[in-house]
mmCIF file of C-alpha atoms in Angstrom:
data_model
loop_
_atom_site.group_PDB
_atom_site.id
_atom_site.type_symbol
_atom_site.label_atom_id
_atom_site.label_comp_id
_atom_site.label_asym_id
_atom_site.label_seq_id
_atom_site.Cartn_x
_atom_site.Cartn_y
_atom_site.Cartn_z
ATOM 1 C CA UNK A 1 121.064 54.161 152.716
ATOM 2 C CA UNK A 2 120.996 56.930 154.965
ATOM 3 C CA UNK A 3 121.493 60.321 153.246
ATOM 4 C CA UNK A 4 124.624 62.054 155.380
ATOM 5 C CA UNK A 5 125.862 65.192 155.926
ATOM 6 C CA UNK A 6 127.009 65.773 152.555
ATOM 7 C CA UNK A 7 123.467 64.206 150.868
ATOM 8 C CA UNK A 8 121.266 66.758 152.558
ATOM 9 C CA UNK A 9 124.292 70.265 151.008
ATOM 10 C CA UNK A 10 123.327 68.096 147.565
ATOM 11 C CA UNK A 11 119.026 68.643 148.065
ATOM 12 C CA UNK A 12 119.781 72.257 149.822
ATOM 13 C CA UNK A 13 121.065 73.096 146.708
ATOM 14 C CA UNK A 14 118.914 71.041 145.082
ATOM 15 C CA UNK A 15 115.986 73.302 146.525
ATOM 16 C CA UNK A 16 118.301 76.322 145.910
ATOM 17 C CA UNK A 17 116.852 75.675 142.235
ATOM 18 C CA UNK A 18 113.341 75.404 143.074
ATOM 19 C CA UNK A 19 113.512 78.139 144.448
ATOM 20 C CA UNK A 20 114.625 80.223 140.926
ATOM 21 C CA UNK A 21 112.556 78.562 139.073
ATOM 22 C CA UNK A 22 109.251 78.535 141.019
ATOM 23 C CA UNK A 23 109.746 81.790 142.804
ATOM 24 C CA UNK A 24 112.005 83.751 141.276
ATOM 25 C CA UNK A 25 112.505 83.676 137.790
ATOM 26 C CA UNK A 26 109.382 81.335 137.070
ATOM 27 C CA UNK A 27 110.535 79.081 135.077
ATOM 28 C CA UNK A 28 107.738 76.530 135.075
ATOM 29 C CA UNK A 29 106.975 75.183 138.849
ATOM 30 C CA UNK A 30 108.674 75.610 142.094
ATOM 31 C CA UNK A 31 110.683 72.114 140.808
ATOM 32 C CA UNK A 32 115.018 71.805 141.000
ATOM 33 C CA UNK A 33 117.206 69.186 140.970
ATOM 34 C CA UNK A 34 120.571 68.146 141.355
ATOM 35 C CA UNK A 35 122.987 65.434 139.840
ATOM 36 C CA UNK A 36 126.622 64.433 140.560
ATOM 37 C CA UNK A 37 128.808 61.764 141.184
ATOM 38 C CA UNK A 38 131.723 61.012 143.052
ATOM 39 C CA UNK A 39 130.795 64.216 145.479
ATOM 40 C CA UNK A 40 130.924 67.303 142.980
ATOM 41 C CA UNK A 41 127.998 68.387 140.459
ATOM 42 C CA UNK A 42 127.116 67.526 137.777
ATOM 43 C CA UNK A 43 124.332 69.424 136.484
ATOM 44 C CA UNK A 44 122.004 70.993 137.793
ATOM 45 C CA UNK A 45 117.896 73.103 136.538
ATOM 46 C CA UNK A 46 115.028 73.629 136.932
ATOM 47 C CA UNK A 47 112.150 73.321 135.492
ATOM 48 C CA UNK A 48 111.346 75.681 133.087
ATOM 49 C CA UNK A 49 108.318 73.837 131.142
ATOM 50 C CA UNK A 50 106.747 77.743 131.223
ATOM 51 C CA UNK A 51 110.112 78.952 129.204
ATOM 52 C CA UNK A 52 111.236 76.321 126.907
ATOM 53 C CA UNK A 53 107.456 75.826 126.359
ATOM 54 C CA UNK A 54 107.329 71.652 126.722
ATOM 55 C CA UNK A 55 105.803 70.252 129.049
ATOM 56 C CA UNK A 56 108.949 68.203 128.953
ATOM 57 C CA UNK A 57 111.596 70.383 130.579
ATOM 58 C CA UNK A 58 110.593 68.488 133.811
ATOM 59 C CA UNK A 59 113.489 69.930 136.595
ATOM 60 C CA UNK A 60 114.387 66.129 136.356
ATOM 61 C CA UNK A 61 114.559 65.646 132.845
ATOM 62 C CA UNK A 62 116.148 69.069 132.102
ATOM 63 C CA UNK A 63 119.733 68.003 134.559
ATOM 64 C CA UNK A 64 119.238 64.177 133.478
ATOM 65 C CA UNK A 65 119.560 66.126 129.773
ATOM 66 C CA UNK A 66 122.037 68.658 131.130
ATOM 67 C CA UNK A 67 124.127 65.303 133.038
ATOM 68 C CA UNK A 68 124.832 63.090 130.157
ATOM 69 C CA UNK A 69 126.270 66.013 127.899
ATOM 70 C CA UNK A 70 128.127 66.586 130.859
ATOM 71 C CA UNK A 71 129.986 63.665 131.282
ATOM 72 C CA UNK A 72 129.159 62.650 127.334
ATOM 73 C CA UNK A 73 127.329 59.847 127.883
ATOM 74 C CA UNK A 74 123.666 58.460 128.015
ATOM 75 C CA UNK A 75 124.749 56.130 131.113
ATOM 76 C CA UNK A 76 124.663 58.356 134.423
ATOM 77 C CA UNK A 77 125.161 55.100 136.591
ATOM 78 C CA UNK A 78 127.700 56.163 139.788
ATOM 79 C CA UNK A 79 125.231 59.296 139.908
ATOM 80 C CA UNK A 80 122.961 60.340 142.189
ATOM 81 C CA UNK A 81 120.327 62.164 142.291
ATOM 82 C CA UNK A 82 118.381 64.628 144.030
ATOM 83 C CA UNK A 83 114.762 67.014 143.450
ATOM 84 C CA UNK A 84 112.882 68.917 145.440
ATOM 85 C CA UNK A 85 109.793 67.292 144.506
ATOM 86 C CA UNK A 86 108.817 63.562 144.465
ATOM 87 C CA UNK A 87 108.962 62.489 140.770
ATOM 88 C CA UNK A 88 106.353 62.342 138.941
ATOM 89 C CA UNK A 89 105.903 59.395 136.422
ATOM 90 C CA UNK A 90 108.645 60.131 133.766
ATOM 91 C CA UNK A 91 111.211 61.508 135.574
ATOM 92 C CA UNK A 92 110.758 59.089 137.681
ATOM 93 C CA UNK A 93 111.319 56.946 134.672
ATOM 94 C CA UNK A 94 113.962 59.298 133.188
ATOM 95 C CA UNK A 95 115.809 58.613 136.292
ATOM 96 C CA UNK A 96 115.939 54.577 135.786
ATOM 97 C CA UNK A 97 116.629 55.197 131.781
ATOM 98 C CA UNK A 98 119.416 57.156 132.257
ATOM 99 C CA UNK A 99 120.480 54.505 134.505
ATOM 100 C CA UNK A 100 120.617 57.314 137.715
ATOM 101 C CA UNK A 101 122.034 54.671 141.438
ATOM 102 C CA UNK A 102 120.049 56.086 143.487
ATOM 103 C CA UNK A 103 117.274 59.940 143.813
ATOM 104 C CA UNK A 104 116.547 61.296 146.740
ATOM 105 C CA UNK A 105 113.820 64.299 147.281
ATOM 106 C CA UNK A 106 112.438 66.500 149.593
ATOM 107 C CA UNK A 107 108.236 67.391 149.362
ATOM 108 C CA UNK A 108 105.702 64.413 148.373
ATOM 109 C CA UNK A 109 103.567 64.564 145.669
ATOM 110 C CA UNK A 110 100.454 64.974 148.606
ATOM 111 C CA UNK A 111 102.822 68.193 149.344
ATOM 112 C CA UNK A 112 101.876 69.631 146.614
ATOM 113 C CA UNK A 113 98.981 67.987 145.120
ATOM 114 C CA UNK A 114 96.344 71.199 144.803
ATOM 115 C CA UNK A 115 98.494 72.373 142.712
ATOM 116 C CA UNK A 116 100.081 69.196 140.443
ATOM 117 C CA UNK A 117 98.610 66.020 139.365
ATOM 118 C CA UNK A 118 101.055 63.481 139.784
ATOM 119 C CA UNK A 119 99.053 61.364 141.821
ATOM 120 C CA UNK A 120 96.230 61.199 138.778
ATOM 121 C CA UNK A 121 98.947 60.211 136.755
ATOM 122 C CA UNK A 122 100.347 58.078 138.289
ATOM 123 C CA UNK A 123 97.285 56.325 138.650
ATOM 124 C CA UNK A 124 96.293 56.881 135.345
ATOM 125 C CA UNK A 125 99.431 54.433 135.425
ATOM 126 C CA UNK A 126 98.150 52.050 136.470
ATOM 127 C CA UNK A 127 94.965 51.389 135.081
ATOM 128 C CA UNK A 128 93.391 48.886 131.995
ATOM 129 C CA UNK A 129 94.298 50.953 128.822
ATOM 130 C CA UNK A 130 90.883 51.073 127.837
ATOM 131 C CA UNK A 131 90.644 52.807 131.989
ATOM 132 C CA UNK A 132 92.683 54.602 131.228
ATOM 133 C CA UNK A 133 92.646 59.170 130.566
ATOM 134 C CA UNK A 134 94.228 58.653 127.102
ATOM 135 C CA UNK A 135 93.125 55.174 125.896
ATOM 136 C CA UNK A 136 95.909 53.924 123.948
ATOM 137 C CA UNK A 137 95.035 51.647 121.179
ATOM 138 C CA UNK A 138 97.260 49.560 118.910
ATOM 139 C CA UNK A 139 97.706 50.627 115.539
ATOM 140 C CA UNK A 140 99.219 48.938 112.520
ATOM 141 C CA UNK A 141 101.507 46.406 114.934
ATOM 142 C CA UNK A 142 102.572 43.739 112.368
ATOM 143 C CA UNK A 143 103.974 47.212 110.082
ATOM 144 C CA UNK A 144 106.433 48.088 113.810
ATOM 145 C CA UNK A 145 107.490 44.555 114.126
ATOM 146 C CA UNK A 146 109.172 44.215 111.473
ATOM 147 C CA UNK A 147 111.094 47.169 111.692
ATOM 148 C CA UNK A 148 112.054 45.409 115.037
ATOM 149 C CA UNK A 149 112.383 41.862 113.596
ATOM 150 C CA UNK A 150 115.191 44.016 111.417
ATOM 151 C CA UNK A 151 116.665 46.404 113.677
ATOM 152 C CA UNK A 152 117.236 42.515 115.657
ATOM 153 C CA UNK A 153 119.218 42.156 112.618
ATOM 154 C CA UNK A 154 121.694 44.442 112.847
ATOM 155 C CA UNK A 155 125.103 43.200 115.008
ATOM 156 C CA UNK A 156 125.512 46.624 115.526
ATOM 157 C CA UNK A 157 122.384 48.050 116.325
ATOM 158 C CA UNK A 158 121.830 50.624 119.409
ATOM 159 C CA UNK A 159 121.233 48.727 122.703
ATOM 160 C CA UNK A 160 120.899 50.835 126.002
#
């Protein structure tokens, strides 16, 4: 689906938030995001990594959190996310889990790869675990599987 004029206005707002976060208020890197539903802005935020001392406080994650609170749900079906820059793996995953319908972005990873390592992280995630930078290693799997079995038996278990 090609972006229309309303989509472009939403993206311009995300770019304005980008400038505010990265250049004016310096709350984090120059990243901004807007989430809209039915043509209206539900939430917006810039990157807040520095302001919150939180490496997960990317613009998209902060905006998704705000939108979920505003709408009273974790399910953002029917929403469109406009982000000033291509989503990193964490932000894409958060958008996916939130069930956002569509993501538009302005700047691509290679527009700022001299400053931020989104492509590097994405490449690392595609490697075998033993070759990844953090080398994730499984331990106490049998103990964790017991909790999964308990959860499966719960008739009212949280499902999303």
